[in-house]
PDB file of C-alpha atoms in Angstrom:
ATOM      1  CA  ILE A1365       0.110   0.275   0.376  1.00 88.00           C
ATOM      2  CA  TYR A1366       2.416   2.240   0.878  1.00 90.00           C
ATOM      3  CA  GLN A1367       4.332   1.862  -2.859  1.00 94.00           C
ATOM      4  CA  CYS A1368       0.643   2.143  -4.297  1.00 92.00           C
ATOM      5  CA  LYS A1369       0.480   5.199  -2.167  1.00 90.00           C
ATOM      6  CA  LYS A1370       4.559   6.269  -3.014  1.00 93.00           C
ATOM      7  CA  ASN A1371       3.528   6.221  -6.819  1.00 96.00           C
ATOM      8  CA  ASP A1372       0.143   7.640  -7.376  1.00 95.00           C
ATOM      9  CA  ILE A1373      -0.993   4.034  -7.991  1.00 96.00           C
ATOM     10  CA  SER A1374      -5.059   3.778  -7.199  1.00 95.00           C
ATOM     11  CA  ILE A1375      -6.277   1.228  -4.567  1.00 95.00           C
ATOM     12  CA  HIS A1376      -9.383  -1.061  -5.545  1.00 96.00           C
ATOM     13  CA  ALA A1377     -10.825  -3.892  -3.330  1.00 95.00           C
ATOM     14  CA  TRP A1378     -13.076  -6.335  -5.184  1.00 94.00           C
ATOM     15  CA  ILE A1379     -16.120  -8.186  -3.121  1.00 92.00           C
ATOM     16  CA  ASN A1380     -17.990 -10.646  -3.764  1.00 91.00           C
ATOM     17  CA  PRO A1381     -20.617  -9.895  -0.692  1.00 90.00           C
ATOM     18  CA  TYR A1382     -22.103 -13.053  -0.062  1.00 92.00           C
ATOM     19  CA  ARG A1383     -20.039 -16.053  -1.591  1.00 92.00           C
ATOM     20  CA  ILE A1384     -18.294 -18.219   0.441  1.00 92.00           C
ATOM     21  CA  SER A1385     -17.078 -20.997  -1.851  1.00 91.00           C
ATOM     22  CA  THR A1386     -17.748 -22.629  -5.241  1.00 89.00           C
ATOM     23  CA  SER A1387     -16.154 -25.231  -4.827  1.00 86.00           C
ATOM     24  CA  VAL A1388     -16.763 -26.928  -1.888  1.00 87.00           C
ATOM     25  CA  THR A1389     -20.542 -27.092   0.256  1.00 90.00           C
ATOM     26  CA  ASN A1390     -18.347 -29.288   2.841  1.00 93.00           C
ATOM     27  CA  ILE A1391     -18.347 -27.076   5.713  1.00 93.00           C
ATOM     28  CA  ASP A1392     -16.040 -28.387   7.368  1.00 94.00           C
ATOM     29  CA  LYS A1393     -13.477 -27.163   4.063  1.00 93.00           C
ATOM     30  CA  ILE A1394     -13.819 -23.094   4.341  1.00 92.00           C
ATOM     31  CA  ASN A1395     -11.963 -21.222   6.566  1.00 92.00           C
ATOM     32  CA  THR A1396     -12.791 -21.780  11.106  1.00 94.00           C
ATOM     33  CA  GLN A1397     -12.784 -17.842  10.716  1.00 93.00           C
ATOM     34  CA  SER A1398     -15.611 -17.708   8.256  1.00 92.00           C
ATOM     35  CA  PRO A1399     -19.074 -16.703   9.810  1.00 93.00           C
ATOM     36  CA  ALA A1400     -20.049 -18.774   7.865  1.00 94.00           C
ATOM     37  CA  TYR A1401     -18.726 -21.453   9.212  1.00 95.00           C
ATOM     38  CA  LYS A1402     -19.177 -20.078  13.091  1.00 95.00           C
ATOM     39  CA  TRP A1403     -22.896 -19.701  12.261  1.00 94.00           C
ATOM     40  CA  LEU A1404     -22.515 -23.556  11.679  1.00 93.00           C
ATOM     41  CA  LYS A1405     -20.310 -24.612  14.010  1.00 94.00           C
ATOM     42  CA  ASP A1406     -22.528 -23.016  17.169  1.00 94.00           C
ATOM     43  CA  GLU A1407     -24.650 -23.985  19.754  1.00 93.00           C
ATOM     44  CA  ASP A1408     -27.369 -21.532  18.412  1.00 92.00           C
ATOM     45  CA  VAL A1409     -28.965 -22.968  15.297  1.00 90.00           C
ATOM     46  CA  THR A1410     -31.495 -19.831  14.169  1.00 86.00           C
ATOM     47  CA  ASN A1411     -28.392 -18.341  12.838  1.00 89.00           C
ATOM     48  CA  ASP A1412     -27.774 -20.927  10.991  1.00 90.00           C
ATOM     49  CA  ASN A1413     -30.107 -19.380   8.520  1.00 90.00           C
ATOM     50  CA  ASN A1414     -27.802 -16.383   7.444  1.00 91.00           C
ATOM     51  CA  VAL A1415     -25.923 -19.107   5.642  1.00 92.00           C
ATOM     52  CA  ALA A1416     -27.271 -21.011   1.858  1.00 90.00           C
ATOM     53  CA  PHE A1417     -26.469 -23.765   0.185  1.00 90.00           C
ATOM     54  CA  SER A1418     -26.654 -23.538  -3.747  1.00 87.00           C
ATOM     55  CA  ASN A1419     -23.549 -25.343  -5.755  1.00 87.00           C
ATOM     56  CA  GLY A1420     -21.804 -24.219  -3.139  1.00 91.00           C
ATOM     57  CA  ILE A1421     -22.072 -22.144   0.330  1.00 93.00           C
ATOM     58  CA  TYR A1422     -23.080 -18.406   0.366  1.00 93.00           C
ATOM     59  CA  LEU A1423     -24.059 -16.193   2.986  1.00 93.00           C
ATOM     60  CA  ASN A1424     -28.372 -16.127   3.022  1.00 92.00           C
ATOM     61  CA  PRO A1425     -29.002 -11.955   1.631  1.00 92.00           C
ATOM     62  CA  SER A1426     -32.045 -12.374   3.657  1.00 91.00           C
ATOM     63  CA  GLY A1427     -30.133 -14.063   6.670  1.00 88.00           C
ATOM     64  CA  PRO A1428     -31.094 -10.955   9.714  1.00 81.00           C
ATOM     65  CA  ASN A1429     -27.270 -10.790  10.455  1.00 91.00           C
ATOM     66  CA  VAL A1430     -25.135 -10.751   7.454  1.00 94.00           C
ATOM     67  CA  ASN A1431     -25.409  -7.501   5.957  1.00 93.00           C
ATOM     68  CA  ALA A1432     -23.860  -6.267   9.064  1.00 94.00           C
ATOM     69  CA  ILE A1433     -21.128  -8.790   9.441  1.00 93.00           C
ATOM     70  CA  LEU A1434     -20.981  -7.322   5.404  1.00 94.00           C
ATOM     71  CA  LEU A1435     -20.552  -3.687   6.822  1.00 95.00           C
ATOM     72  CA  ASP A1436     -18.331  -4.653   9.373  1.00 95.00           C
ATOM     73  CA  GLU A1437     -15.759  -6.291   6.817  1.00 94.00           C
ATOM     74  CA  ILE A1438     -16.160  -3.265   4.726  1.00 96.00           C
ATOM     75  CA  ARG A1439     -15.360  -0.572   7.433  1.00 96.00           C
ATOM     76  CA  GLU A1440     -12.735  -2.561   8.267  1.00 96.00           C
ATOM     77  CA  ILE A1441     -10.963  -2.418   5.109  1.00 96.00           C
ATOM     78  CA  ILE A1442     -11.692   1.031   5.587  1.00 96.00           C
ATOM     79  CA  ALA A1443     -10.011   1.343   8.522  1.00 96.00           C
ATOM     80  CA  LYS A1444      -7.173  -0.520   7.341  1.00 95.00           C
ATOM     81  CA  TYR A1445      -6.406   0.256   4.028  1.00 94.00           C
ATOM     82  CA  GLN A1446      -5.676   3.551   2.026  1.00 93.00           C
ATOM     83  CA  VAL A1447      -8.639   2.113  -0.401  1.00 96.00           C
ATOM     84  CA  ASP A1448     -10.005   4.509  -2.801  1.00 97.00           C
ATOM     85  CA  GLY A1449     -12.584   2.287  -3.917  1.00 97.00           C
ATOM     86  CA  ILE A1450     -14.735  -0.080  -2.962  1.00 97.00           C
ATOM     87  CA  HIS A1451     -16.559  -3.203  -6.450  1.00 96.00           C
ATOM     88  CA  PHE A1452     -18.875  -5.631  -5.792  1.00 94.00           C
ATOM     89  CA  ASP A1453     -19.075  -8.340  -8.351  1.00 86.00           C
ATOM     90  CA  ASP A1454     -21.740  -9.555  -9.451  1.00 72.00           C
ATOM     91  CA  TYR A1455     -22.998 -12.601  -7.818  1.00 73.00           C
ATOM     92  CA  PHE A1456     -26.289 -12.064  -5.497  1.00 86.00           C
ATOM     93  CA  TYR A1457     -28.931 -14.646  -5.281  1.00 89.00           C
ATOM     94  CA  PRO A1458     -26.875 -17.852  -6.656  1.00 87.00           C
ATOM     95  CA  THR A1459     -29.558 -19.360  -7.441  1.00 90.00           C
ATOM     96  CA  GLN A1460     -33.724 -18.430  -8.029  1.00 92.00           C
ATOM     97  CA  SER A1461     -35.001 -22.126  -6.288  1.00 92.00           C
ATOM     98  CA  VAL A1462     -37.618 -21.622  -3.201  1.00 92.00           C
ATOM     99  CA  ASP A1463     -36.197 -23.010  -0.854  1.00 90.00           C
ATOM    100  CA  PHE A1464     -32.898 -21.162  -0.806  1.00 90.00           C
ATOM    101  CA  ASP A1465     -33.927 -18.827   2.307  1.00 91.00           C
ATOM    102  CA  SER A1466     -37.328 -20.644   2.948  1.00 92.00           C
ATOM    103  CA  ALA A1467     -37.392 -20.419   6.046  1.00 90.00           C
ATOM    104  CA  ILE A1468     -36.875 -16.790   6.353  1.00 93.00           C
ATOM    105  CA  TYR A1469     -38.831 -15.687   3.121  1.00 95.00           C
ATOM    106  CA  ASN A1470     -41.930 -17.886   5.337  1.00 95.00           C
ATOM    107  CA  GLN A1471     -41.424 -16.181   8.463  1.00 93.00           C
ATOM    108  CA  TYR A1472     -41.764 -12.929   6.967  1.00 95.00           C
ATOM    109  CA  VAL A1473     -45.021 -13.938   5.042  1.00 97.00           C
ATOM    110  CA  PHE A1474     -46.388 -14.545   7.979  1.00 97.00           C
ATOM    111  CA  LYS A1475     -45.287 -11.806  10.034  1.00 96.00           C
ATOM    112  CA  THR A1476     -46.848  -8.786   6.662  1.00 95.00           C
ATOM    113  CA  THR A1477     -49.255  -8.007   6.367  1.00 96.00           C
ATOM    114  CA  ASN A1478     -48.971  -6.821   2.383  1.00 96.00           C
ATOM    115  CA  PRO A1479     -45.717  -9.647   2.027  1.00 97.00           C
ATOM    116  CA  LEU A1480     -43.820  -8.409  -0.907  1.00 98.00           C
ATOM    117  CA  SER A1481     -43.776 -11.312  -3.593  1.00 97.00           C
ATOM    118  CA  LEU A1482     -40.465 -14.098  -3.397  1.00 97.00           C
ATOM    119  CA  ALA A1483     -38.541 -11.699  -6.374  1.00 97.00           C
ATOM    120  CA  ASP A1484     -39.216  -8.582  -4.440  1.00 97.00           C
ATOM    121  CA  TRP A1485     -38.598  -9.647  -1.593  1.00 97.00           C
ATOM    122  CA  ARG A1486     -35.074 -11.239  -2.452  1.00 96.00           C
ATOM    123  CA  ARG A1487     -34.649  -8.041  -4.471  1.00 96.00           C
ATOM    124  CA  GLU A1488     -35.657  -6.015  -1.970  1.00 96.00           C
ATOM    125  CA  ASN A1489     -32.639  -8.086   0.720  1.00 95.00           C
ATOM    126  CA  VAL A1490     -29.778  -6.820  -1.494  1.00 94.00           C
ATOM    127  CA  ASN A1491     -31.159  -3.672  -2.253  1.00 95.00           C
ATOM    128  CA  ASN A1492     -30.968  -2.957   1.470  1.00 93.00           C
ATOM    129  CA  LEU A1493     -27.116  -3.823   0.996  1.00 92.00           C
ATOM    130  CA  ILE A1494     -26.103  -1.895  -1.285  1.00 94.00           C
ATOM    131  CA  SER A1495     -27.679   0.909  -0.013  1.00 94.00           C
ATOM    132  CA  SER A1496     -25.808   0.510   3.390  1.00 94.00           C
ATOM    133  CA  CYS A1497     -23.430  -0.151   2.130  1.00 94.00           C
ATOM    134  CA  TYR A1498     -22.751   2.667  -0.045  1.00 95.00           C
ATOM    135  CA  ARG A1499     -24.081   5.032   2.927  1.00 95.00           C
ATOM    136  CA  ALA A1500     -21.420   3.582   5.550  1.00 96.00           C
ATOM    137  CA  ILE A1501     -18.299   3.687   2.819  1.00 97.00           C
ATOM    138  CA  LYS A1502     -19.288   7.781   2.099  1.00 97.00           C
ATOM    139  CA  TYR A1503     -20.049   7.822   5.758  1.00 97.00           C
ATOM    140  CA  ALA A1504     -16.233   7.047   6.186  1.00 96.00           C
ATOM    141  CA  ASN A1505     -14.509   8.726   3.189  1.00 96.00           C
ATOM    142  CA  LYS A1506     -16.980  10.890   0.116  1.00 97.00           C
ATOM    143  CA  GLU A1507     -14.134   9.928  -1.307  1.00 97.00           C
ATOM    144  CA  ILE A1508     -14.071   6.118  -1.777  1.00 97.00           C
ATOM    145  CA  LEU A1509     -15.900   5.352  -4.954  1.00 97.00           C
ATOM    146  CA  PHE A1510     -18.335   2.640  -4.468  1.00 96.00           C
ATOM    147  CA  SER A1511     -19.397   0.372  -7.212  1.00 94.00           C
ATOM    148  CA  ILE A1512     -21.097  -2.592  -9.007  1.00 93.00           C
ATOM    149  CA  SER A1513     -19.971  -4.247 -11.234  1.00 90.00           C
ATOM    150  CA  PRO A1514     -23.175  -6.244 -12.987  1.00 88.00           C
ATOM    151  CA  ALA A1515     -23.814  -8.341 -15.740  1.00 86.00           C
ATOM    152  CA  ALA A1516     -23.910  -7.720 -18.969  1.00 88.00           C
ATOM    153  CA  ASP A1517     -27.675  -8.988 -19.694  1.00 92.00           C
ATOM    154  CA  ILE A1518     -29.887  -5.553 -17.785  1.00 92.00           C
ATOM    155  CA  GLU A1519     -33.357  -8.640 -17.280  1.00 94.00           C
ATOM    156  CA  HIS A1520     -30.879 -11.123 -16.425  1.00 93.00           C
ATOM    157  CA  ASN A1521     -30.078  -9.068 -13.054  1.00 93.00           C
ATOM    158  CA  PHE A1522     -33.098  -8.249 -12.082  1.00 95.00           C
ATOM    159  CA  GLU A1523     -34.748 -11.294 -12.936  1.00 94.00           C
ATOM    160  CA  ASN A1524     -32.316 -14.084 -12.016  1.00 93.00           C
ATOM    161  CA  LEU A1525     -29.657 -12.854  -9.354  1.00 92.00           C
ATOM    162  CA  TYR A1526     -32.687 -10.159  -8.021  1.00 95.00           C
ATOM    163  CA  ALA A1527     -30.475  -6.905  -8.301  1.00 94.00           C
ATOM    164  CA  ASP A1528     -32.160  -3.709  -9.200  1.00 95.00           C
ATOM    165  CA  VAL A1529     -29.497  -1.970 -11.141  1.00 93.00           C
ATOM    166  CA  GLN A1530     -31.879   0.583 -12.449  1.00 93.00           C
ATOM    167  CA  GLU A1531     -33.258   0.678  -8.521  1.00 93.00           C
ATOM    168  CA  TRP A1532     -29.316   1.476  -7.914  1.00 92.00           C
ATOM    169  CA  VAL A1533     -28.917   4.262 -10.607  1.00 91.00           C
ATOM    170  CA  ARG A1534     -32.375   5.970  -9.949  1.00 92.00           C
ATOM    171  CA  GLU A1535     -31.532   6.192  -6.657  1.00 88.00           C
ATOM    172  CA  GLY A1536     -27.673   7.672  -7.174  1.00 82.00           C
TER     173      GLY A1536
END
């Protein structure tokens, strides 16, 4: 970092916010410091919903503690490293399967008078993360860039990844 700054080279952190592993589904094969590992290995089964499986291991975008973990990680990057930008890859919901986050969605539907459809609820989960990250980054330093590299197909983002790119642009 020192050498980069000395030579006027920008430093940007690229993050896949939810992806833990796309190569394994065995939780024992991932880093024991991972929040996913800790949630699944502790005695509290209620926090297991923070992790989801779909040809890999992911932080569950609907998990009640996931956004807090991701925000803490972003704040840590900003505090420890002189980054000029934080960027998200296009990896949001890894599947359209109803089973992926059904337990949390069903709780939401039960507690809500006019619940969103599953697809809209998933988009809202991602939108909340994006908005929270933007605010946290800009609060720390207005000069730090925040961007997302969405998939090239806007409909694919919306329908399959639950990433409402058009909404993000409208909201700035």
